[in-house]
Short mmCIF file of C-alpha atoms in Angstrom, two decimals:
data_model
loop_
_atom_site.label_atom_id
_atom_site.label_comp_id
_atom_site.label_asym_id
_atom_site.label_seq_id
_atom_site.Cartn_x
_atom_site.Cartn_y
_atom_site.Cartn_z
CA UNK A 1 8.02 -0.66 -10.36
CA UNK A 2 4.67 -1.09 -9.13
CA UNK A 3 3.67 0.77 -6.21
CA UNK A 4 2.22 -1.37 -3.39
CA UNK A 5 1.01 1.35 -0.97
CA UNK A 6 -1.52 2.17 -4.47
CA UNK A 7 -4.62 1.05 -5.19
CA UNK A 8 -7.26 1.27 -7.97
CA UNK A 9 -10.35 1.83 -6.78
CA UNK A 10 -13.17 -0.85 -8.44
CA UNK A 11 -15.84 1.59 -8.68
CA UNK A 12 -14.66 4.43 -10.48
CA UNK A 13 -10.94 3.34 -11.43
CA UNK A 14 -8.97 6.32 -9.35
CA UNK A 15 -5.81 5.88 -7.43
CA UNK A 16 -5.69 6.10 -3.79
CA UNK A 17 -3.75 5.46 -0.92
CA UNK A 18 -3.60 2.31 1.87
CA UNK A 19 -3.52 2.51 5.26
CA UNK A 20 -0.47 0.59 5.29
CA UNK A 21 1.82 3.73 3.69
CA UNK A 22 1.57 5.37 7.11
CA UNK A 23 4.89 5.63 8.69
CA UNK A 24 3.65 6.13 12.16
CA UNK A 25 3.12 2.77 12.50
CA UNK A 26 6.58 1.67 11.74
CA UNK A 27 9.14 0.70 13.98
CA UNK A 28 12.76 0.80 14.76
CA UNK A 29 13.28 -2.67 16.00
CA UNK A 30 16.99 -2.55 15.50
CA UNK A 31 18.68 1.04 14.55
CA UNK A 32 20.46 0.27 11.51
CA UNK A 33 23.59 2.38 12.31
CA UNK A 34 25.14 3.27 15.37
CA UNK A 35 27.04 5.75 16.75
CA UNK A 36 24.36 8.41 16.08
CA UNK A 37 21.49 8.28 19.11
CA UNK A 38 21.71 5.23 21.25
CA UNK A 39 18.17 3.65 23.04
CA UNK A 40 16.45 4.04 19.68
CA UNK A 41 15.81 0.27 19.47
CA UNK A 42 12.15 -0.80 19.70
CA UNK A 43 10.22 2.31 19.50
CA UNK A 44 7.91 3.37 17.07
CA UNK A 45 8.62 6.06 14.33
CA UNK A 46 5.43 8.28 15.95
CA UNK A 47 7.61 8.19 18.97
CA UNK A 48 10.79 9.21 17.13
CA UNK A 49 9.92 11.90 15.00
CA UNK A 50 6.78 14.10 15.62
CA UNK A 51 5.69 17.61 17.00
CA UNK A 52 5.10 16.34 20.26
CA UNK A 53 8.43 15.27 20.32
CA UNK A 54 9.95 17.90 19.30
CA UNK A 55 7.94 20.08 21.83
CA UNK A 56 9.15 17.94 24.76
CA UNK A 57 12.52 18.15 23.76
CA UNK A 58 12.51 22.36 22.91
CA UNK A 59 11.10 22.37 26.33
CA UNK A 60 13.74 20.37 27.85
CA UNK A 61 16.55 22.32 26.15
CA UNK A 62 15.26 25.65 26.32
CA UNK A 63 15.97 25.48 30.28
CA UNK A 64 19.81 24.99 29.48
CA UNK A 65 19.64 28.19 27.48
CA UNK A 66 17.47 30.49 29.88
CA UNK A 67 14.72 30.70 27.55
CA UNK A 68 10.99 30.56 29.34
CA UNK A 69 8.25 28.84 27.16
CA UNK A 70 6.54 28.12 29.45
CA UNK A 71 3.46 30.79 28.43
CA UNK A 72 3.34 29.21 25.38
CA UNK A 73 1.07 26.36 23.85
CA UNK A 74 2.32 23.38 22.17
CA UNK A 75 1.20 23.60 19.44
CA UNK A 76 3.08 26.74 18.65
CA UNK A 77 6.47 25.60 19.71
CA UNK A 78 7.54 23.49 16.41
CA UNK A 79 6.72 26.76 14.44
CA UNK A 80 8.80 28.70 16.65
CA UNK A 81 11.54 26.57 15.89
CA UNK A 82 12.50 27.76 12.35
CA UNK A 83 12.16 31.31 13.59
CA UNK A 84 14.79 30.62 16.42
CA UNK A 85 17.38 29.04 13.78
CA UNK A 86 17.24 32.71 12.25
CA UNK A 87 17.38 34.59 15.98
CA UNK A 88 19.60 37.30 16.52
CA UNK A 89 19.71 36.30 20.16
CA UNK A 90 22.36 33.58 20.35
CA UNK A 91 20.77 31.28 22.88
CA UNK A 92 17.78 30.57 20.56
CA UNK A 93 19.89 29.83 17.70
CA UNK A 94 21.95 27.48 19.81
CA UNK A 95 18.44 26.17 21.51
CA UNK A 96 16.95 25.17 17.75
CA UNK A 97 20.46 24.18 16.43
CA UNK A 98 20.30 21.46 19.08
CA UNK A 99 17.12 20.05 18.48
CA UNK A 100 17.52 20.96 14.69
CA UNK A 101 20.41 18.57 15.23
CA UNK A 102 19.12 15.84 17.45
CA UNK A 103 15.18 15.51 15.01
CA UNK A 104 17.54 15.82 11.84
CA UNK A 105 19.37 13.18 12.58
CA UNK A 106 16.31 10.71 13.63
CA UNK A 107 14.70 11.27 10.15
CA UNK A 108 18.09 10.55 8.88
CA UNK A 109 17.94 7.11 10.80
CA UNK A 110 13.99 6.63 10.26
CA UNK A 111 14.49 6.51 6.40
CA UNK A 112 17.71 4.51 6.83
CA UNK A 113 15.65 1.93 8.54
CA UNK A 114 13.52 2.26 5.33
CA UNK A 115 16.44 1.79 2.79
CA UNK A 116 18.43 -0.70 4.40
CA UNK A 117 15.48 -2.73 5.60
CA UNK A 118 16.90 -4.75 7.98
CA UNK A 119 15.36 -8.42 8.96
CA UNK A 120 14.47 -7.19 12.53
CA UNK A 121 12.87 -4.19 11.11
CA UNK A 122 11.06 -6.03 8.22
CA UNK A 123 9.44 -8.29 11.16
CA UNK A 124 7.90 -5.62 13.34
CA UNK A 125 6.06 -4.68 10.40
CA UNK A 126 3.93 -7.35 10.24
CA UNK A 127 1.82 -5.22 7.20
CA UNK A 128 4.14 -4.86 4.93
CA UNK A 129 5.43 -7.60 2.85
CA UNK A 130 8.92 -7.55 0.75
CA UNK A 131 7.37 -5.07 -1.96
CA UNK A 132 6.82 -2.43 0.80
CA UNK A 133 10.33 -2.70 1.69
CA UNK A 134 11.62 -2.87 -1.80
CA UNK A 135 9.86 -0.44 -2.68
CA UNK A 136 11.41 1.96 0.02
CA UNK A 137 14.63 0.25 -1.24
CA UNK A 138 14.27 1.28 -4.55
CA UNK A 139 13.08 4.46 -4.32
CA UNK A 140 15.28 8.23 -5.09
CA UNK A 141 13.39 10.85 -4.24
CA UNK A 142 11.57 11.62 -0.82
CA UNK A 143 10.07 15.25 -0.50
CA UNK A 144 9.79 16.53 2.41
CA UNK A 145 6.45 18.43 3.22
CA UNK A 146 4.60 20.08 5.89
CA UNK A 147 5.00 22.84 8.13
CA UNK A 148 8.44 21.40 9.88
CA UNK A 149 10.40 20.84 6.26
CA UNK A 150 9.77 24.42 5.73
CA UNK A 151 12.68 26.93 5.14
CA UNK A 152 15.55 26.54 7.45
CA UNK A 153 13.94 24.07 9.26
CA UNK A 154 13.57 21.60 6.44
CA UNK A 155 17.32 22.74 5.19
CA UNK A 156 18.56 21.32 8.14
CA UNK A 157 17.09 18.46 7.85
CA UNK A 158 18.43 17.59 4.72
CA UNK A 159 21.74 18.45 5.82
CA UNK A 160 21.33 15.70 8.94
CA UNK A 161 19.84 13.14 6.72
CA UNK A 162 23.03 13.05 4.22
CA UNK A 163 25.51 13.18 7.33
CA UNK A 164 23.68 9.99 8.78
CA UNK A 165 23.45 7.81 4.89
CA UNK A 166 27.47 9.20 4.57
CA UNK A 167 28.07 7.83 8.02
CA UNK A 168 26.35 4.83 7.63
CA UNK A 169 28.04 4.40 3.84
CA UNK A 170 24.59 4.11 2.32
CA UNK A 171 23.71 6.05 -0.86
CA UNK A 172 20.88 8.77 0.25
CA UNK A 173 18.01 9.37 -0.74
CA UNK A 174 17.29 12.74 -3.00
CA UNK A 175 15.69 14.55 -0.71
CA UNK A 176 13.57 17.91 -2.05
CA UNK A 177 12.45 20.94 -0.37
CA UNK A 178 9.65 22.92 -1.20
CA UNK A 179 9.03 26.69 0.16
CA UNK A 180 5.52 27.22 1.19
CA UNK A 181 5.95 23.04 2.36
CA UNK A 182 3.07 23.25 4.54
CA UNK A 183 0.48 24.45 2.18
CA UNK A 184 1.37 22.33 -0.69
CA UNK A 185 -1.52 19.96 0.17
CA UNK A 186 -3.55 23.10 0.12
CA UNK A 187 -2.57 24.23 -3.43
CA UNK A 188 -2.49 20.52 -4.66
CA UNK A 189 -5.95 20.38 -3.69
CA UNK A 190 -7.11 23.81 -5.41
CA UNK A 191 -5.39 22.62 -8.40
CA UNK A 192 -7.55 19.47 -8.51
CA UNK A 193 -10.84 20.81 -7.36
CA UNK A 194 -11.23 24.35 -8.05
CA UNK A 195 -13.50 25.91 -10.39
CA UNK A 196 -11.70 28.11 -12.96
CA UNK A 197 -11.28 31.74 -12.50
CA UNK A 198 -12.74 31.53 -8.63
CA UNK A 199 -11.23 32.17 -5.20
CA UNK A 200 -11.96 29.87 -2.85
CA UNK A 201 -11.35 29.18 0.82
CA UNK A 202 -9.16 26.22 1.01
CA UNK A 203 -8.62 24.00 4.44
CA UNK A 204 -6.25 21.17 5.00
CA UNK A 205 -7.53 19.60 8.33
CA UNK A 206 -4.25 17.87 9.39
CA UNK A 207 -3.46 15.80 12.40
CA UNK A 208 -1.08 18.95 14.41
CA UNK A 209 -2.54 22.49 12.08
CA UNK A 210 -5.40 22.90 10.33
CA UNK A 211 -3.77 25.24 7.44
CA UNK A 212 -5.77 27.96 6.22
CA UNK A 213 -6.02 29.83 2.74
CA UNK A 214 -7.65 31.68 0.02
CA UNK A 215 -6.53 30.36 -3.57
CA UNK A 216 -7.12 32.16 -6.90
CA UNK A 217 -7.27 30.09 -9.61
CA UNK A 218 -7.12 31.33 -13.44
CA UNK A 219 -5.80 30.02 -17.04
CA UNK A 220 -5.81 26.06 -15.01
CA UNK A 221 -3.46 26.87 -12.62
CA UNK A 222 -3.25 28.10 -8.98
CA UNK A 223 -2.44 32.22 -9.60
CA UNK A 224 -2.59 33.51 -6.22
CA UNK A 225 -2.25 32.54 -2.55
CA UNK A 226 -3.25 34.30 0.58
CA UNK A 227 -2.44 31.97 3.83
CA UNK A 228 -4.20 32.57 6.63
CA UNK A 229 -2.47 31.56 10.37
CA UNK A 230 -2.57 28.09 11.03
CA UNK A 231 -4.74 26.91 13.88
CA UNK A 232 -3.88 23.89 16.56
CA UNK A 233 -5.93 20.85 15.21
CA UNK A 234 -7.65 19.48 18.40
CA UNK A 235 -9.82 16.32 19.71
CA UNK A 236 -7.90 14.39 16.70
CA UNK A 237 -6.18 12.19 19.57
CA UNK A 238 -8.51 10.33 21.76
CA UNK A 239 -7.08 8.29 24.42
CA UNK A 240 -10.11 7.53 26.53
CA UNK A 241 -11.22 4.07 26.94
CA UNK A 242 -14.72 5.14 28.10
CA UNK A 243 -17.17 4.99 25.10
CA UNK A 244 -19.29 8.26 26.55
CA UNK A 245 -15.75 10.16 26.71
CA UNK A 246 -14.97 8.96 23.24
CA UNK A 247 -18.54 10.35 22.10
CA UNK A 248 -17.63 13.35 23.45
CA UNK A 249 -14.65 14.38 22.35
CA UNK A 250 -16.38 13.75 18.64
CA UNK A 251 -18.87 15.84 19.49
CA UNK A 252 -16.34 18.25 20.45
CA UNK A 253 -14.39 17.72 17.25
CA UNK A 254 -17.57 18.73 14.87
CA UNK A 255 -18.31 21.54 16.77
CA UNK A 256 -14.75 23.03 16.34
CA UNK A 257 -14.07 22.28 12.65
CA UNK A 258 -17.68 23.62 12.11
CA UNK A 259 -16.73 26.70 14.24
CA UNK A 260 -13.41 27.02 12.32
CA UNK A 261 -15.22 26.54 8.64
CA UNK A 262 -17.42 29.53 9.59
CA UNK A 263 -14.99 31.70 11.32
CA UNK A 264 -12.33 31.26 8.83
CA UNK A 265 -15.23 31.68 5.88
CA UNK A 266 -16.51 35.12 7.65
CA UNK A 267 -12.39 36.49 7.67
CA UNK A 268 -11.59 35.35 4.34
CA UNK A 269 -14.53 37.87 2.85
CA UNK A 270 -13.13 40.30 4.68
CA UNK A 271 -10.48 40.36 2.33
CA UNK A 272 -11.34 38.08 -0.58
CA UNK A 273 -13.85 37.77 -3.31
CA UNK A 274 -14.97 34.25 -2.59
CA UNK A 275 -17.16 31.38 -4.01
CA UNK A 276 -19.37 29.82 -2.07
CA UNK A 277 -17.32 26.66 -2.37
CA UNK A 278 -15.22 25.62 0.09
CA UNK A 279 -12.75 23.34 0.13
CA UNK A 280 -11.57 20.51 3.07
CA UNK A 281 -8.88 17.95 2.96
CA UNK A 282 -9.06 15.91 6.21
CA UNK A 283 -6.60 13.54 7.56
CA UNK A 284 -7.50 10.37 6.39
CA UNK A 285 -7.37 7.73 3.95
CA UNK A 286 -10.40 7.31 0.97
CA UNK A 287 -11.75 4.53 -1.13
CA UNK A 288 -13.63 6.13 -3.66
CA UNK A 289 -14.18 9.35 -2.39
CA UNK A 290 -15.53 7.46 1.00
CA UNK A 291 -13.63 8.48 4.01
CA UNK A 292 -11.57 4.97 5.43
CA UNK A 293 -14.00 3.92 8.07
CA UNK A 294 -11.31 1.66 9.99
CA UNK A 295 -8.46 4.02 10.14
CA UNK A 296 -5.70 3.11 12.94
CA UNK A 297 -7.24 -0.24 13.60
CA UNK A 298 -9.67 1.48 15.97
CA UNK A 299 -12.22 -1.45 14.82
CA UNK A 300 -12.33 -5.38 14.21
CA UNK A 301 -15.63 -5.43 12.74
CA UNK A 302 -17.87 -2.39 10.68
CA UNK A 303 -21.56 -2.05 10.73
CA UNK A 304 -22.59 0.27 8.15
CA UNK A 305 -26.34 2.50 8.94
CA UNK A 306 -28.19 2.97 6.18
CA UNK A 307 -31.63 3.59 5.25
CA UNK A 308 -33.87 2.30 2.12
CA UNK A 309 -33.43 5.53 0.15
CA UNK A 310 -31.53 5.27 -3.21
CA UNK A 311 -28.44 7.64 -1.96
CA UNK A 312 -27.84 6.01 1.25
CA UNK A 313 -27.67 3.01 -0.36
CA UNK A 314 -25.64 4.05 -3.20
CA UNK A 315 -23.17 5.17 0.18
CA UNK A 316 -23.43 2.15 1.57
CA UNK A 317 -22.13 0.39 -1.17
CA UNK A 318 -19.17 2.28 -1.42
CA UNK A 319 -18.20 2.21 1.93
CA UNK A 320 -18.95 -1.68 1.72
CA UNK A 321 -16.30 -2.04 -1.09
CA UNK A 322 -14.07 0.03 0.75
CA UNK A 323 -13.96 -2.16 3.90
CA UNK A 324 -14.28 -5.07 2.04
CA UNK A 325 -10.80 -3.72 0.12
CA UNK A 326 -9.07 -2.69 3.06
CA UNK A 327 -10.31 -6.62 4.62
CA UNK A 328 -8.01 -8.00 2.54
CA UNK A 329 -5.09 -6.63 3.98
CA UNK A 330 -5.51 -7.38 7.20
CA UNK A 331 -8.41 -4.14 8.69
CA UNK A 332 -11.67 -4.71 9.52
CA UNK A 333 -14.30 -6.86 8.28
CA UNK A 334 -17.76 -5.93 7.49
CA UNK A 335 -20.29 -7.05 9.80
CA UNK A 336 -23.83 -6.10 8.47
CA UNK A 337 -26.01 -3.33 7.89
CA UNK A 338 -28.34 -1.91 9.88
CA UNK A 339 -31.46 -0.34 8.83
CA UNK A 340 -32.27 3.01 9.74
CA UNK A 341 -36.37 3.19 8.68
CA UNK A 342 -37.25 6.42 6.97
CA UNK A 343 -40.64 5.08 6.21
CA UNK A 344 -40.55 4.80 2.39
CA UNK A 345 -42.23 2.19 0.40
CA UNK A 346 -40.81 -1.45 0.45
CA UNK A 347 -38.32 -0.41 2.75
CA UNK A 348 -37.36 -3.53 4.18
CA UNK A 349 -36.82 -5.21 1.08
CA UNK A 350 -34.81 -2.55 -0.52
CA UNK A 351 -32.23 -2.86 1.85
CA UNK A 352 -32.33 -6.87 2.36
CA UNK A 353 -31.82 -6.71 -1.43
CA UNK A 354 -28.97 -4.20 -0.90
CA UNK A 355 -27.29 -6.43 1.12
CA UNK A 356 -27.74 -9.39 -0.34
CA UNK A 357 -25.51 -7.74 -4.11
CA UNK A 358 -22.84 -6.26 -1.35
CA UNK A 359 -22.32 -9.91 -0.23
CA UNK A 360 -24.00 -8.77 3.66
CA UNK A 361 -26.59 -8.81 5.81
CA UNK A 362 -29.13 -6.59 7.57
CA UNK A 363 -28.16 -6.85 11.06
CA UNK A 364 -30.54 -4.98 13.18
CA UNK A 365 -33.65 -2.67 11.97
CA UNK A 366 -34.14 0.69 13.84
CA UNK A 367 -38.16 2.02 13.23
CA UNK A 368 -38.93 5.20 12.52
CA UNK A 369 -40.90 6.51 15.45
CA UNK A 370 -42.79 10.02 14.73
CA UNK A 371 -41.78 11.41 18.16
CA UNK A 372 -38.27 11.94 16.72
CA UNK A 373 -39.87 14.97 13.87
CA UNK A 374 -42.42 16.04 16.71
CA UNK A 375 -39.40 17.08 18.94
CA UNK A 376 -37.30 18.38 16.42
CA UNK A 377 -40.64 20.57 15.16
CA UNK A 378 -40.13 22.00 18.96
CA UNK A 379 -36.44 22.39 18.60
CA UNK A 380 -35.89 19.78 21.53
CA UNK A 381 -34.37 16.09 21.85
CA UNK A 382 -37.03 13.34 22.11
CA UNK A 383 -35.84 13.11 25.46
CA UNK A 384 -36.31 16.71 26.63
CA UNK A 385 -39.99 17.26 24.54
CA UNK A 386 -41.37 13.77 26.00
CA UNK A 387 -39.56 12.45 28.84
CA UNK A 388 -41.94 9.41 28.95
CA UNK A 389 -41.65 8.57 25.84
CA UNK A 390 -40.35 4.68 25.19
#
């Protein structure tokens, strides 16, 4: 069976995923059993099953039981939830047993939607085509990973999942558990990239944690693990429709994964022998190597910046191929380049010639203006060293 959610790269022949095998964007147009949860219909899978979710609904439960979380964050609740199914105190068993229950049960329904692939279902997924859904159809094994199919957590939700296919008289999937769920991205990624007989500081940069850990590595294979607390991954949502709010919050992002790179660099020696290599997986999708520039459908057109020196350019046309790729199915198209001068000899016609192979077009042409190194010799802005500068 061919795997539609795969591609092979054109540039260096490698695997790697689409956009289009993200579940979030799925949704539950009709519920394809009932009887379980009613007023289900319509909404998306993001809305069904995720930590914020699950954090409203601990919340709203926990009141029932006399249990005040209200002095804690949210993004420590979900964690707390495997720790209350093994509570001595009764009322936080019976707290997470509920909502254990209640989230178990919706994956059990979100990947029934996926097997039985109803007609309703099929049409509010106006990406996929049949192979998506046969695919899903088809398939035997889903393994559950991440921090919430951890441990008793995750054992739950296996449990929930086969109650809802036996209810519905569907055959299940096989669904697999892994202990240590959350940090398997982590390890997968040492595996792949670690030099051997080195520790290094691993980081997977995920959309609710940013999981932290030192790997050892010896004889080809991952011999050691030392996880480090997770921390709350932050600025990844932004809901602002103002552009300068937008710009912030990015701004705000690279200063905190920067902060968190050092910080969790400077505690890992504390402890660990480490090369100076460290590792980051971020939450994204890649073509080539090249983050996906048009993830979430955030954009209807991409302008790539690039100037006329031989590694930007080599840059540009991978990121080129990889909207080009992703055009195809629907993403954003590739508007142009623009042309960020550096100075260098020819420039112009480097890049027009660039563009030209990459089937574009140079757009708009930015000059390089000397004030820019003056300032930054003063360790200012252009705008703060010369204020009257055009």
């Amino acid at each position: 069976m061919t795997n539609p959610f795969l591609c092979t790269s054109d540039i260096d022949q490698t695997e790697y995923l689409t956009p289009r095998v993200s579940l979030n964007r799925a949704v539950m147009a009709k519920c394809p059993v009932k009887g379980v949860e009613e007023g289900l219909d319509g909404k998306r899978f993001s809305e069904l099953f995720s930590p914020g979710a699950i954090v409203a609904e601990m919340r709203r439960v926990s009141r029932y039981y006399g249990i005040d979380f209200s002095s804690m964050p949210d993004f420590s609740l979900p964690m707390q939830l495997d720790k209350a199914l093994r509570s001595e105190d009764v009322r936080y068993r019976q707290m997470a047993e509920r909502v254990a229950q209640k989230f178990g049960n919706r994956l059990g329904l979100l990947l029934l939607t996926l097997k039985t692939g109803l007609p309703e279902n099929r049409a509010a997924r106006d990406d996929w085509d049949d192979s998506c859904w046969e695919c899903w159809r088809d398939l035997n094994t889903v393994i559950l990973l991440g921090g919430l199919a951890s441990s008793h957590l995750g054992r739950r939700f296996k449990q929930q999942v086969q109650e809802v296919f036996d209810y519905a008289g569907v055959k299940p999937y096989n669904i697999m558990l892994f202990e240590n769920a959350a940090y398997l991205g982590v390890m997968g990624l040492g595996q792949r990239m670690m030099e051997d007989e080195t520790s290094s500081l691993v980081l997977d940069m995920g959309q609710t944690y940013f999981k932290r850990a030192v790997l050892k590595k010896s004889g080809g294979i991952i011999s050691g693990i030392q996880t480090l607390d997770s921390l709350p991954s932050r600025y990844m949502q932004i809901p602002f429709d103002d552009d300068g709010d937008k710009l912030a919050a990015a701004f705000d992002l690279h200063n905190y994964i920067l902060n968190i790179v050092s910080s969790t660099y400077k505690e890992a020696l504390e402890t660990s022998d480490l090369s100076d290599r460290i590792l980051i997986s971020i939450a994204n999708y890649t073509h080539s190597g090249i983050l996906n520039p048009i993830r979430g459908g955030y954009a209807d057109e991409v302008c790539i910046v690039t100037s006329g020196e031989m590694m930007a350019l080599y840059a540009a046309a991978n990121i080129s191929h990889a909207v080009q790729s992703f055009g195809k199915r629907g993403y954003a198209t590739l508007r142009g380049l623009i042309l960020n001068g550096k100075g260098i000899e020819n420039e112009d016609e480097l890049v027009a010639k660039a563009a030209e192979e990459i089937g574009t077009e140079v757009i708009r042409k930015v000059p390089r203006d000397p004030m820019v190194q003056k300032a930054e010799d003063l360790g200012k802005t252009v705008v703060e060293a010369f204020p009257d500068c055009e």
